[in-house]
């Protein structure tokens, strides 16, 4: 029986790979995943067999990886950040009952909410929630409701997928929904290409962010009512100082 390792690579630079991720990758005979992510780690494992696919076709990609494991070959499927956060871990676990001859091991990685927060300071120092703005697999009405509830709960909010190739205005729509409840001066941050070439960090207000440009390599942070800007950092205090 082969093992399919579902491995979160962290945001990009191999220095963010965990020790467990490195071990799983070195055990695997075959590396598979979306081309961009496989290329990030390929230099570390130049001799491995590679199987890459385009962005869509997720189920087909999972089935191929499970087939490889079932045939007795240890395989690693790589994802950016953590494989369980808008990644391949869920479909792999869902499909596993069809592959009694394969074992699966999920290896956690540093998700963009955490690597991005570290660049900003401590925006997630108190309760927070994570919402993807992609309506490819989730109805926009559901996303809108979750944004409203997060604002009503005064959570710090981390937004993934603030733009896609076919839609640039997700972030503007999200800011408009949040502004129904939240102050326009709410402290926000945007981080782009974390751990990759061109990494950038920006601190701004919620009203400024409504007009800001995001792309699919951006992760967005929206403060709670307690979030403050301190120099170049953002902090959501938990109250240790009071
Ligand atoms: N599994 C990934 C998330 C995949 S969804 C994780 O745990 O991080 C894709 C979204 O993740 C992007 O639109 C962006 O919002 C965020 N993201 C992933 N990698 C990023 C990076 N290196 N820099 C900034 N944002 C990133």
CSV table of C-alpha atoms and ligand atoms in Angstrom, one decimal:
chain,number,residue,atom,x,y,z
A,1,UNK,CA,0.0,0.0,0.0
A,2,UNK,CA,1.3,3.4,-0.9
A,3,UNK,CA,0.8,6.6,1.0
A,4,UNK,CA,-0.5,9.9,-0.4
A,5,UNK,CA,1.0,12.8,1.5
A,6,UNK,CA,-1.1,15.9,1.2
A,7,UNK,CA,1.5,18.6,2.0
A,8,UNK,CA,1.1,22.3,2.7
A,9,UNK,CA,4.2,24.1,1.5
A,10,UNK,CA,3.6,27.4,3.4
A,11,UNK,CA,3.5,30.7,1.5
A,12,UNK,CA,6.3,30.2,-1.0
A,13,UNK,CA,9.9,30.3,0.1
A,14,UNK,CA,11.2,26.9,1.1
A,15,UNK,CA,12.3,28.3,4.4
A,16,UNK,CA,8.7,28.2,5.4
A,17,UNK,CA,8.5,24.4,4.8
A,18,UNK,CA,8.0,22.5,8.1
A,19,UNK,CA,10.4,19.6,9.0
A,20,UNK,CA,7.4,17.2,8.6
A,21,UNK,CA,6.7,18.6,5.1
A,22,UNK,CA,10.3,18.1,4.1
A,23,UNK,CA,10.3,14.5,5.4
A,24,UNK,CA,7.0,13.7,3.5
A,25,UNK,CA,8.4,15.3,0.3
A,26,UNK,CA,11.6,13.4,0.5
A,27,UNK,CA,9.7,10.1,1.1
A,28,UNK,CA,7.5,10.6,-2.0
A,29,UNK,CA,8.5,9.1,-5.3
A,30,UNK,CA,6.2,11.4,-7.3
A,31,UNK,CA,5.3,15.0,-6.7
A,32,UNK,CA,2.0,16.3,-8.0
A,33,UNK,CA,0.0,19.5,-7.8
A,34,UNK,CA,-0.6,22.8,-9.5
A,35,UNK,CA,2.4,23.8,-11.6
A,36,UNK,CA,3.3,26.9,-9.7
A,37,UNK,CA,3.5,25.1,-6.4
A,38,UNK,CA,5.4,22.1,-7.7
A,39,UNK,CA,7.9,24.6,-9.3
A,40,UNK,CA,8.5,26.2,-5.8
A,41,UNK,CA,9.9,23.0,-4.3
A,42,UNK,CA,11.3,21.3,-7.4
A,43,UNK,CA,14.8,22.7,-6.9
A,44,UNK,CA,14.9,20.9,-3.5
A,45,UNK,CA,14.0,17.6,-5.2
A,46,UNK,CA,15.3,17.8,-8.7
A,47,UNK,CA,15.2,14.0,-9.4
A,48,UNK,CA,11.6,13.3,-8.4
A,49,UNK,CA,9.0,12.4,-11.0
A,50,UNK,CA,6.6,15.3,-11.5
A,51,UNK,CA,2.9,15.4,-12.4
A,52,UNK,CA,1.4,18.8,-12.8
A,53,UNK,CA,-2.0,20.0,-13.9
A,54,UNK,CA,-3.7,23.4,-14.6
A,55,UNK,CA,-5.6,25.2,-11.9
A,56,UNK,CA,-9.0,23.4,-12.4
A,57,UNK,CA,-9.5,19.7,-12.7
A,58,UNK,CA,-9.0,19.3,-8.9
A,59,UNK,CA,-11.0,16.0,-8.6
A,60,UNK,CA,-9.1,14.5,-11.5
A,61,UNK,CA,-5.8,15.5,-9.9
A,62,UNK,CA,-6.8,14.0,-6.6
A,63,UNK,CA,-7.9,10.8,-8.3
A,64,UNK,CA,-4.7,10.5,-10.2
A,65,UNK,CA,-2.7,11.0,-6.9
A,66,UNK,CA,-4.8,8.4,-5.1
A,67,UNK,CA,-4.3,6.0,-8.1
A,68,UNK,CA,-0.6,6.3,-7.7
A,69,UNK,CA,-0.7,5.6,-4.0
A,70,UNK,CA,-3.0,2.6,-4.6
A,71,UNK,CA,-0.5,1.2,-7.1
A,72,UNK,CA,2.0,1.2,-4.3
A,73,UNK,CA,3.9,4.4,-5.0
A,74,UNK,CA,4.4,7.0,-2.2
A,75,UNK,CA,3.1,10.3,-3.7
A,76,UNK,CA,3.0,13.9,-2.4
A,77,UNK,CA,0.3,16.3,-3.5
A,78,UNK,CA,1.5,19.8,-2.7
A,79,UNK,CA,-0.7,22.9,-2.0
A,80,UNK,CA,0.3,26.4,-1.0
A,81,UNK,CA,-0.1,27.4,2.6
A,82,UNK,CA,-2.0,24.6,4.4
A,83,UNK,CA,-3.6,21.9,2.4
A,84,UNK,CA,-6.7,21.9,4.5
A,85,UNK,CA,-7.4,25.6,4.0
A,86,UNK,CA,-9.2,26.0,0.6
A,87,UNK,CA,-6.9,23.3,-0.6
A,88,UNK,CA,-6.8,19.6,-1.6
A,89,UNK,CA,-7.0,17.9,1.8
A,90,UNK,CA,-10.8,17.9,1.8
A,91,UNK,CA,-11.4,16.3,-1.6
A,92,UNK,CA,-8.7,13.8,-1.0
A,93,UNK,CA,-10.2,12.7,2.3
A,94,UNK,CA,-13.7,12.6,0.6
A,95,UNK,CA,-12.4,10.4,-2.2
A,96,UNK,CA,-10.4,8.1,0.0
A,97,UNK,CA,-13.1,5.4,0.5
A,98,UNK,CA,-12.9,4.7,-3.2
A,99,UNK,CA,-9.3,3.7,-2.8
A,100,UNK,CA,-9.0,0.9,-0.1
A,101,UNK,CA,-5.4,0.2,-1.2
A,102,UNK,CA,-4.2,3.8,-0.4
A,103,UNK,CA,-3.3,5.5,2.8
A,104,UNK,CA,-3.4,9.3,3.3
A,105,UNK,CA,-1.4,11.5,5.5
A,106,UNK,CA,-2.1,15.3,5.8
A,107,UNK,CA,0.9,17.4,6.6
A,108,UNK,CA,0.0,20.9,7.8
A,109,UNK,CA,1.6,24.1,6.5
A,110,UNK,CA,1.7,27.8,7.3
A,111,UNK,CA,-1.5,29.2,5.9
A,112,UNK,CA,-1.5,32.7,4.3
A,113,UNK,CA,-3.5,34.1,7.3
A,114,UNK,CA,-0.6,33.3,9.6
A,115,UNK,CA,2.3,34.2,7.4
A,116,UNK,CA,0.6,37.4,6.3
A,117,UNK,CA,-0.4,38.3,9.8
A,118,UNK,CA,3.3,38.0,10.9
A,119,UNK,CA,4.3,40.5,8.2
A,120,UNK,CA,1.7,43.0,9.6
A,121,UNK,CA,2.5,42.5,13.3
A,122,UNK,CA,-0.4,40.8,15.2
A,123,UNK,CA,-3.7,41.6,13.5
A,124,UNK,CA,-5.1,38.2,14.6
A,125,UNK,CA,-4.3,38.6,18.3
A,126,UNK,CA,-7.9,38.1,19.4
A,127,UNK,CA,-10.8,36.1,17.9
A,128,UNK,CA,-10.8,36.1,14.1
A,129,UNK,CA,-12.4,34.4,11.2
A,130,UNK,CA,-11.3,33.5,7.7
A,131,UNK,CA,-13.5,34.0,4.6
A,132,UNK,CA,-12.8,33.3,1.0
A,133,UNK,CA,-14.3,35.8,-1.5
A,134,UNK,CA,-14.2,33.3,-4.3
A,135,UNK,CA,-17.7,32.5,-5.6
A,136,UNK,CA,-16.4,29.8,-7.9
A,137,UNK,CA,-17.7,27.0,-5.5
A,138,UNK,CA,-19.7,29.1,-3.0
A,139,UNK,CA,-22.7,31.3,-3.8
A,140,UNK,CA,-22.1,35.0,-3.3
A,141,UNK,CA,-25.2,35.2,-1.1
A,142,UNK,CA,-23.5,32.8,1.4
A,143,UNK,CA,-20.3,34.9,1.3
A,144,UNK,CA,-22.2,38.1,1.9
A,145,UNK,CA,-24.0,36.6,4.9
A,146,UNK,CA,-20.7,35.5,6.4
A,147,UNK,CA,-19.2,38.9,5.9
A,148,UNK,CA,-22.2,40.5,7.7
A,149,UNK,CA,-22.0,38.0,10.6
A,150,UNK,CA,-18.3,38.5,11.0
A,151,UNK,CA,-18.8,42.3,11.1
A,152,UNK,CA,-21.7,41.9,13.6
A,153,UNK,CA,-19.5,39.7,15.8
A,154,UNK,CA,-16.6,42.3,15.6
A,155,UNK,CA,-14.1,39.6,14.6
A,156,UNK,CA,-10.8,40.5,13.0
A,157,UNK,CA,-11.3,39.1,9.5
A,158,UNK,CA,-8.8,37.5,7.1
A,159,UNK,CA,-10.0,37.5,3.5
A,160,UNK,CA,-8.6,35.0,0.9
A,161,UNK,CA,-9.2,35.2,-2.8
A,162,UNK,CA,-9.9,38.9,-2.9
A,163,UNK,CA,-9.7,38.9,-6.7
A,164,UNK,CA,-9.5,36.3,-9.5
A,165,UNK,CA,-8.6,36.4,-13.2
A,166,UNK,CA,-12.2,36.9,-14.2
A,167,UNK,CA,-13.3,39.2,-11.3
A,168,UNK,CA,-11.4,42.1,-9.9
A,169,UNK,CA,-14.2,43.6,-7.8
A,170,UNK,CA,-14.7,41.1,-5.0
A,171,UNK,CA,-12.8,43.2,-2.5
A,172,UNK,CA,-14.7,46.3,-3.3
A,173,UNK,CA,-18.0,44.4,-2.8
A,174,UNK,CA,-16.8,42.9,0.5
A,175,UNK,CA,-15.7,46.3,1.8
A,176,UNK,CA,-19.1,47.8,1.0
A,177,UNK,CA,-20.8,45.0,2.9
A,178,UNK,CA,-18.4,45.4,5.9
A,179,UNK,CA,-18.9,49.2,5.9
A,180,UNK,CA,-22.6,48.8,6.6
A,181,UNK,CA,-21.5,47.7,10.1
A,182,UNK,CA,-17.9,48.8,10.6
A,183,UNK,CA,-16.2,52.2,10.9
A,184,UNK,CA,-14.6,53.5,7.7
A,185,UNK,CA,-11.5,54.1,9.8
A,186,UNK,CA,-11.1,50.4,10.7
A,187,UNK,CA,-7.5,49.4,10.4
A,188,UNK,CA,-6.8,47.0,7.6
A,189,UNK,CA,-3.8,45.4,5.9
A,190,UNK,CA,-3.0,43.9,2.5
A,191,UNK,CA,-0.1,41.5,1.9
A,192,UNK,CA,0.9,40.3,-1.5
A,193,UNK,CA,3.2,37.4,-2.6
A,194,UNK,CA,4.1,36.4,0.9
A,195,UNK,CA,7.5,34.6,0.9
A,196,UNK,CA,7.8,35.1,-2.9
A,197,UNK,CA,9.5,37.6,-5.2
A,198,UNK,CA,7.8,41.0,-5.0
A,199,UNK,CA,6.4,40.5,-1.5
A,200,UNK,CA,4.6,43.7,-0.3
A,201,UNK,CA,2.8,44.9,2.7
A,202,UNK,CA,0.3,47.8,3.0
A,203,UNK,CA,-1.6,49.2,6.0
A,204,UNK,CA,-4.7,51.3,5.2
A,205,UNK,CA,-8.3,52.0,6.4
A,206,UNK,CA,-11.4,50.1,5.4
A,207,UNK,CA,-12.6,53.0,3.3
A,208,UNK,CA,-9.2,53.3,1.5
A,209,UNK,CA,-9.3,49.5,0.9
A,210,UNK,CA,-12.6,49.8,-0.9
A,211,UNK,CA,-10.7,51.4,-3.8
A,212,UNK,CA,-7.5,49.4,-3.5
A,213,UNK,CA,-6.4,46.9,-6.1
A,214,UNK,CA,-6.0,43.3,-5.1
A,215,UNK,CA,-5.0,40.3,-7.1
A,216,UNK,CA,-5.1,36.5,-6.6
A,217,UNK,CA,-1.8,36.6,-4.7
A,218,UNK,CA,-3.1,39.0,-2.1
A,219,UNK,CA,-4.4,38.2,1.4
A,220,UNK,CA,-6.4,40.9,3.2
A,221,UNK,CA,-6.8,41.7,6.9
A,222,UNK,CA,-9.7,43.7,8.3
A,223,UNK,CA,-9.4,44.7,12.0
A,224,UNK,CA,-11.9,44.5,14.7
A,225,UNK,CA,-13.0,47.7,16.5
A,226,UNK,CA,-10.0,47.2,18.8
A,227,UNK,CA,-7.4,46.8,16.1
A,228,UNK,CA,-4.8,49.6,16.2
A,229,UNK,CA,-2.0,50.8,14.0
A,230,UNK,CA,1.3,51.1,15.8
A,231,UNK,CA,4.0,52.5,13.5
A,232,UNK,CA,4.2,50.2,10.6
A,233,UNK,CA,2.4,47.4,12.4
A,234,UNK,CA,-1.2,46.4,13.1
A,235,UNK,CA,-2.2,45.0,16.5
A,236,UNK,CA,-5.4,43.5,17.7
A,237,UNK,CA,-4.8,43.5,21.5
A,238,UNK,CA,-6.0,40.7,23.7
A,239,UNK,CA,-5.8,42.9,26.7
A,240,UNK,CA,-2.6,41.8,28.4
A,241,UNK,CA,-1.6,45.4,29.1
A,242,UNK,CA,-4.8,46.4,30.9
B,1,LIG,N1,-4.1,26.8,0.9
B,1,LIG,C1,-3.8,28.2,0.8
B,1,LIG,C2,-4.9,29.0,0.4
B,1,LIG,C3,-5.4,28.8,-1.1
B,1,LIG,S1,-6.6,29.9,-1.6
B,1,LIG,C4,-3.3,28.6,2.2
B,1,LIG,O1,-3.5,27.9,3.2
B,1,LIG,O2,-2.6,29.7,2.3
B,1,LIG,C5,-5.7,31.1,-2.5
B,1,LIG,C6,-5.6,32.4,-1.7
B,1,LIG,O3,-4.7,32.2,-0.6
B,1,LIG,C7,-5.0,33.6,-2.5
B,1,LIG,O4,-6.0,34.2,-3.3
B,1,LIG,C8,-4.5,34.5,-1.4
B,1,LIG,O5,-5.6,35.2,-0.8
B,1,LIG,C9,-4.0,33.4,-0.4
B,1,LIG,N2,-2.5,33.2,-0.6
B,1,LIG,C10,-2.0,32.0,-0.8
B,1,LIG,N3,-0.6,32.1,-0.9
B,1,LIG,C11,-0.3,33.4,-0.7
B,1,LIG,C12,0.9,34.2,-0.7
B,1,LIG,N4,2.1,33.6,-0.9
B,1,LIG,N5,0.8,35.5,-0.5
B,1,LIG,C13,-0.4,36.1,-0.3
B,1,LIG,N6,-1.6,35.4,-0.3
B,1,LIG,C14,-1.5,34.1,-0.5
